[in-house]
Amino acid sequence: MHTDHQAARASRAEDARVVGVVGVAHALSHFSQLLLAPLFPWLKEAFALSYAELGLLMTIFFVVSGIGQSLAGFVVDRIGALPVMLGSIALFALAALVLAGSNGYLMLGVGALLAGLGNAAFHPVDYSILNARISHARIGHAYAAHGVSGNLGWAAAPVFLVTIAQFAGWRAAFVGAALVALTVLALVWWHRDALETPRHVHEAGAASQEGALDFLRLPAVWLGFAFFCAFAFALGGVQSFAPEAARLLHGVPLDAVAWCLTAYMLASAGGTVLGGFIAGDPERAERVIAACFGAAALLGLSLAWLPWPGIAVPFVFAAMGVAAGLANPSRDMLIRRATPPGATGRVYGVVYSGLDLGMSTSPLLFGMLMDAHSPTLVFVGIAAAQALLILGAFRTGRATRIRSVAAEAA
């Protein structure tokens, strides 16, 4: 019995190490998604750009990321997660240095493209590692920790970049981001033995009776893709122009605008921790998602139509973040139920490319609304996308159950 207890402790410790290293890399991925948006005021002034032109930079990032993510899943299934993760982090560092040296809009676009290419592989990489290395009893908590780490990366980016930009300029902020990426690269290399996916994961995919693309016939995969597209559209609105829209609508003090996004992300991280306990029962995933995003949509509409005092607005962002965060582990559990054996990288690559599609269209469209002096519609659009998530969750869950019943009958 003593030996069994020691083995259980060793298993927990190894799970914790895997989750920790993957979490740090995931935090960097989300940090890098906000390389540009927090520095929009400086870039707008330095290069005389419109809101739509600024939004287009994020569109470039997420279009490249979305296309790359669909392909990255196949690469991860074939060669393993670790080399892809190392290459992605190196691309983040290079992108930040290119952005730091930008002398015009073209170089900003190249930096956004490189950062998007680096971001492309993270979800197939991360979920391949977690699904292969984490014990079944702790997978829900692993998903929660993974979601929290991403939110912490989003929360850290505005404070980190804006603080450096205020004191040393926007170029120094990008250099600082490159140093962060290089530090994470060293950490991942140090713990590389914890991130090797077992060889049989890839062999299972190759030996499957289904063809490499057969998973694309599953309705749950495409419903999951659409779900993540709507999720990202709402999130892209929050990240890109919602804080500025709140400033215009509610008179949020300028020094508190960045804290709107940070409050959302930190609160979302806290909600995700709690959501990890709720996600233990995969059969109620749809109900959890519906309740949480219903609350988030109502809060978004309140920012559009209620006269919130400016100082209270960051707290409304925080409440919206908690609601969204609670749903995150249940969202991941829903997709896990839809994943056939041996196709983890491919399914997560395709499904999570919906994130990039939503994020690529969102900043450009919301930027056009801001240029049209319609900040109210920014929050209406965010709330509408969150409401669509309720329908999407139930449709995805139903398709997954139909596939499970058909598989059992066969």
XYZ file of C-alpha atoms in Angstrom:
410
model
C 0.000 0.000 0.000
C 2.896 2.298 0.764
C 4.184 1.764 -2.756
C 0.762 2.565 -4.217
C 0.650 5.787 -2.193
C 4.092 6.808 -3.444
C 3.064 6.052 -7.026
C -0.068 8.191 -6.637
C 1.995 11.084 -5.285
C 4.469 10.738 -8.142
C 1.593 10.737 -10.620
C 0.144 13.908 -9.119
C 3.550 15.598 -9.165
C 4.136 14.667 -12.794
C 0.663 15.839 -13.767
C 1.338 19.127 -11.990
C 4.630 19.582 -13.834
C 3.038 18.922 -17.219
C 0.138 21.270 -16.502
C 2.510 23.941 -15.195
C 4.833 23.978 -18.198
C 1.999 23.752 -20.723
C 0.208 26.501 -18.801
C 3.188 28.864 -19.024
C 3.465 28.250 -22.775
C -0.280 28.776 -23.157
C -0.050 32.023 -21.193
C 2.610 33.212 -23.647
C 0.313 32.328 -26.551
C -2.456 34.510 -25.150
C 0.016 37.221 -24.163
C 1.185 37.326 -27.765
C -2.376 37.622 -29.057
C -2.407 41.022 -27.340
C 0.973 42.208 -28.564
C -0.750 44.874 -30.650
C -4.087 45.909 -29.157
C -2.813 47.492 -25.893
C -0.371 49.598 -27.905
C -2.964 50.836 -30.405
C -2.917 54.418 -29.003
C 0.854 54.656 -29.544
C 0.785 52.984 -32.974
C -2.169 55.126 -34.075
C -0.212 58.273 -33.282
C 3.157 57.054 -34.566
C 1.844 55.937 -37.975
C -1.365 58.030 -38.316
C -3.603 54.949 -38.550
C -7.389 54.642 -38.383
C -9.196 52.265 -36.028
C -10.003 50.022 -38.993
C -6.335 49.877 -40.027
C -5.387 48.937 -36.481
C -8.081 46.263 -36.453
C -6.746 44.914 -39.752
C -3.431 44.115 -38.050
C -5.251 41.808 -35.668
C -7.171 40.377 -38.612
C -3.844 39.468 -40.256
C -2.712 37.800 -37.029
C -5.816 35.654 -36.661
C -6.271 34.779 -40.354
C -2.734 33.385 -40.431
C -3.275 31.673 -37.088
C -6.562 30.127 -38.188
C -5.221 28.711 -41.437
C -2.081 27.507 -39.688
C -3.998 25.952 -36.807
C -6.013 23.690 -39.092
C -2.770 22.396 -40.613
C -0.803 22.330 -37.367
C -3.016 19.600 -35.927
C -1.843 17.195 -38.628
C 1.801 18.122 -37.964
C 1.375 17.579 -34.226
C -0.209 14.154 -34.775
C 2.666 13.183 -37.076
C 5.849 14.521 -35.386
C 4.757 15.176 -31.816
C 3.910 18.260 -29.812
C 7.283 19.349 -28.402
C 9.126 20.439 -31.581
C 6.064 22.334 -32.762
C 5.777 24.133 -29.416
C 9.450 25.156 -29.469
C 9.155 26.535 -33.001
C 6.018 28.469 -32.141
C 7.615 30.189 -29.161
C 10.660 31.131 -31.256
C 8.318 32.728 -33.810
C 6.728 34.835 -31.063
C 10.120 36.217 -30.087
C 10.965 37.007 -33.711
C 7.584 38.692 -34.264
C 8.027 40.965 -31.252
C 11.471 42.043 -32.481
C 10.110 42.782 -35.962
C 7.333 44.893 -34.417
C 9.891 46.737 -32.284
C 11.830 47.701 -35.389
C 8.809 48.668 -37.500
C 9.181 51.768 -39.670
C 5.727 51.642 -41.269
C 2.465 49.780 -41.649
C 4.035 47.042 -43.813
C 6.452 45.965 -41.084
C 3.649 46.025 -38.537
C 1.785 43.654 -40.843
C 4.813 41.352 -41.134
C 5.122 41.270 -37.350
C 1.437 40.434 -37.018
C 1.837 37.655 -39.610
C 4.790 36.076 -37.777
C 2.989 36.258 -34.439
C -0.083 34.629 -35.993
C 2.055 31.824 -37.394
C 3.532 31.259 -33.946
C 0.078 31.206 -32.362
C -1.292 28.688 -34.859
C -0.111 25.483 -33.205
C -0.840 26.097 -29.545
C -4.231 24.515 -29.090
C -3.418 21.286 -30.974
C -0.069 21.168 -29.144
C -1.443 21.846 -25.674
C -4.432 19.536 -25.841
C -2.389 16.734 -27.412
C 0.003 16.925 -24.457
C -2.707 17.199 -21.819
C -4.854 14.409 -23.240
C -1.816 12.125 -23.556
C -0.014 12.883 -20.286
C -2.647 13.815 -17.678
C -4.513 11.113 -15.751
C -8.245 10.843 -16.450
C -9.198 11.758 -12.873
C -7.463 15.141 -13.170
C -8.206 16.060 -16.786
C -11.032 18.468 -15.877
C -8.750 20.356 -13.499
C -6.010 20.319 -16.139
C -8.393 21.979 -18.605
C -9.279 24.554 -15.961
C -5.619 25.316 -15.249
C -4.974 25.553 -18.983
C -7.796 28.061 -19.380
C -6.627 30.055 -16.361
C -3.107 30.313 -17.734
C -4.422 31.711 -21.004
C -6.501 34.311 -19.202
C -3.508 35.291 -17.081
C -1.520 35.810 -20.267
C -4.258 38.060 -21.618
C -4.460 39.917 -18.294
C -0.704 40.452 -18.097
C -0.239 41.765 -21.635
C -2.020 45.158 -21.318
C -0.399 45.996 -17.980
C 3.070 44.813 -19.067
C 3.073 46.493 -22.472
C 1.324 49.725 -21.507
C 3.530 50.233 -18.441
C 6.727 49.883 -20.488
C 5.315 52.056 -23.283
C 4.433 54.832 -20.843
C 7.968 55.005 -19.491
C 10.159 53.870 -22.383
C 8.034 53.926 -25.545
C 6.226 51.338 -27.647
C 9.393 49.920 -29.210
C 10.770 49.042 -25.790
C 7.462 47.368 -24.962
C 7.848 45.032 -27.944
C 11.462 44.266 -26.966
C 10.230 43.384 -23.493
C 7.707 41.005 -25.034
C 10.498 39.308 -27.013
C 12.472 38.755 -23.799
C 9.399 37.165 -22.197
C 9.091 34.747 -25.137
C 12.778 33.778 -24.954
C 12.446 33.098 -21.225
C 9.496 30.769 -21.842
C 11.442 29.049 -24.635
C 14.232 28.249 -22.145
C 11.702 26.911 -19.610
C 10.041 24.605 -22.132
C 13.411 23.255 -23.285
C 14.411 22.574 -19.666
C 11.249 20.525 -19.053
C 11.095 18.979 -22.509
C 10.947 15.417 -21.115
C 7.519 16.186 -19.590
C 6.092 17.303 -22.927
C 6.954 14.337 -25.143
C 3.718 12.709 -26.260
C 3.862 8.892 -26.167
C 4.652 7.227 -29.458
C 1.474 5.142 -29.417
C -0.671 8.292 -29.684
C 0.645 8.830 -33.198
C 0.606 5.173 -34.083
C -3.052 4.967 -33.073
C -3.875 7.717 -35.508
C -1.989 6.022 -38.311
C -3.470 2.611 -37.616
C -7.044 3.814 -37.351
C -9.489 2.331 -39.814
C -10.704 5.806 -40.574
C -8.845 7.922 -43.087
C -6.896 10.941 -41.931
C -9.722 13.243 -42.996
C -12.697 11.108 -41.975
C -13.157 13.099 -38.781
C -14.238 16.050 -40.944
C -17.500 14.222 -41.642
C -18.522 14.490 -37.984
C -21.193 17.200 -37.481
C -19.914 17.783 -33.924
C -16.557 18.936 -35.308
C -18.098 21.655 -37.478
C -20.600 22.671 -34.818
C -17.653 22.996 -32.464
C -15.872 25.106 -35.084
C -18.900 27.440 -35.325
C -19.178 27.571 -31.537
C -15.586 28.704 -31.171
C -16.008 31.212 -33.981
C -18.854 32.928 -32.085
C -16.917 32.671 -28.824
C -13.897 34.360 -30.379
C -15.976 37.038 -32.090
C -17.299 38.113 -28.690
C -13.886 37.868 -27.064
C -12.248 39.786 -29.908
C -14.686 42.639 -29.326
C -13.838 42.689 -25.631
C -10.096 42.638 -26.281
C -9.873 45.135 -29.110
C -12.315 48.015 -28.707
C -14.676 47.348 -25.777
C -12.488 49.266 -23.270
C -12.312 52.275 -25.611
C -16.061 52.015 -26.308
C -16.671 51.989 -22.549
C -14.543 55.118 -22.180
C -16.617 56.918 -24.786
C -19.979 55.729 -23.419
C -19.386 55.926 -19.682
C -16.514 58.349 -19.226
C -14.095 55.745 -17.887
C -10.932 57.544 -16.726
C -8.089 57.097 -19.186
C -5.827 55.433 -16.634
C -8.578 52.897 -15.872
C -9.309 51.881 -19.485
C -6.548 49.231 -19.607
C -7.856 47.834 -16.323
C -11.194 47.019 -17.977
C -9.520 44.306 -20.041
C -7.238 43.201 -17.209
C -10.224 42.931 -14.849
C -12.095 40.842 -17.420
C -9.184 38.466 -17.893
C -8.327 38.066 -14.211
C -11.973 37.486 -13.330
C -12.273 35.025 -16.201
C -9.285 33.156 -14.803
C -10.975 32.914 -11.415
C -14.194 31.759 -13.042
C -12.282 29.120 -14.974
C -10.846 27.675 -11.745
C -14.364 27.228 -10.384
C -15.528 25.934 -13.744
C -13.014 23.101 -13.492
C -15.041 21.601 -10.646
C -18.318 22.044 -12.521
C -16.862 20.365 -15.622
C -16.474 17.045 -13.794
C -19.806 15.893 -15.245
C -19.581 16.144 -19.055
C -23.305 15.505 -19.467
C -24.207 18.927 -18.061
C -21.665 20.865 -20.130
C -24.312 22.439 -22.390
C -26.399 23.693 -19.454
C -23.383 25.256 -17.772
C -22.357 27.000 -20.996
C -25.889 28.302 -21.611
C -26.287 29.746 -18.106
C -22.870 31.389 -18.095
C -23.006 33.004 -21.514
C -26.604 34.072 -20.954
C -25.400 36.059 -17.931
C -22.430 37.454 -19.886
C -24.722 38.621 -22.708
C -26.993 40.477 -20.269
C -23.985 42.219 -18.741
C -22.775 43.219 -22.199
C -26.153 44.729 -23.019
C -26.087 46.632 -19.738
C -22.857 48.309 -20.865
C -24.606 49.301 -24.097
C -27.757 50.774 -22.587
C -27.408 51.446 -18.846
C -25.727 54.617 -17.522
C -22.925 53.008 -15.539
C -20.627 55.409 -13.663
C -17.169 55.291 -15.226
C -15.425 54.022 -12.110
C -17.801 51.025 -11.924
C -17.258 49.856 -15.502
C -14.139 47.724 -14.773
C -16.245 45.812 -12.233
C -18.880 45.106 -14.899
C -16.103 43.803 -17.160
C -14.977 41.606 -14.263
C -18.472 40.176 -13.778
C -18.686 39.420 -17.491
C -15.289 37.735 -17.271
C -16.369 35.508 -14.373
C -19.426 34.356 -16.324
C -17.365 33.522 -19.420
C -14.635 31.851 -17.375
C -17.030 29.492 -15.616
C -18.000 28.081 -19.015
C -14.464 27.461 -20.322
C -13.719 23.975 -18.878
C -17.202 22.754 -19.829
C -16.536 24.079 -23.341
C -13.307 22.045 -23.544
C -15.059 18.960 -22.162
C -17.704 19.320 -24.879
C -15.033 19.219 -27.585
C -13.224 16.318 -25.922
C -16.441 14.294 -26.161
C -16.495 14.985 -29.902
C -12.915 13.808 -30.532
C -12.397 10.325 -32.076
C -9.448 8.253 -30.765
C -6.126 9.044 -32.434
C -7.283 12.356 -33.931
C -6.732 14.757 -31.031
C -4.387 17.130 -32.835
C -6.467 17.212 -36.009
C -9.798 17.777 -34.250
C -8.484 20.471 -31.942
C -6.668 22.088 -34.845
C -9.848 22.378 -36.922
C -12.220 23.218 -34.068
C -9.954 25.811 -32.514
C -9.290 27.432 -35.875
C -12.829 28.740 -35.354
C -11.279 30.905 -32.643
C -8.987 32.474 -35.190
C -11.780 33.060 -37.703
C -13.828 34.863 -35.069
C -10.848 36.833 -33.835
C -9.809 37.771 -37.377
C -13.172 39.286 -38.307
C -14.051 40.802 -34.951
C -11.441 43.590 -34.578
C -11.952 44.835 -38.134
C -15.751 44.974 -37.824
C -15.716 46.520 -34.372
C -13.061 48.987 -35.544
C -15.392 50.068 -38.346
C -18.166 50.593 -35.775
C -15.811 52.755 -33.741
C -14.851 54.778 -36.832
C -18.606 55.233 -37.436
C -18.961 56.636 -33.870
C -21.179 53.733 -32.744
C -19.596 52.432 -29.517
C -23.008 51.193 -28.304
C -23.106 48.665 -31.149
C -19.771 47.239 -29.982
C -21.433 45.909 -26.831
C -24.573 44.854 -28.696
C -22.432 42.816 -31.087
C -20.538 41.190 -28.218
C -23.798 40.267 -26.467
C -25.310 38.866 -29.679
C -22.320 36.574 -30.217
C -22.511 35.371 -26.606
C -26.217 34.601 -27.042
C -25.411 32.486 -30.121
C -23.098 30.394 -27.950
C -26.098 29.082 -26.033
C -27.625 27.593 -29.194
C -24.232 26.371 -30.361
C -23.538 24.499 -27.133
C -26.797 22.545 -27.271
C -26.388 21.737 -30.969
C -22.804 20.522 -30.441
C -23.785 18.417 -27.430
C -26.661 16.819 -29.310
C -24.437 15.941 -32.271
C -21.878 14.400 -29.909
C -24.486 12.220 -28.214
C -25.814 11.032 -31.586
C -22.279 10.029 -32.606
C -21.776 8.169 -29.307
C -25.021 6.235 -29.701
C -24.166 5.334 -33.291
C -20.688 4.149 -32.236
C -22.129 1.958 -29.490
C -24.681 0.460 -31.893
C -21.928 -0.355 -34.359
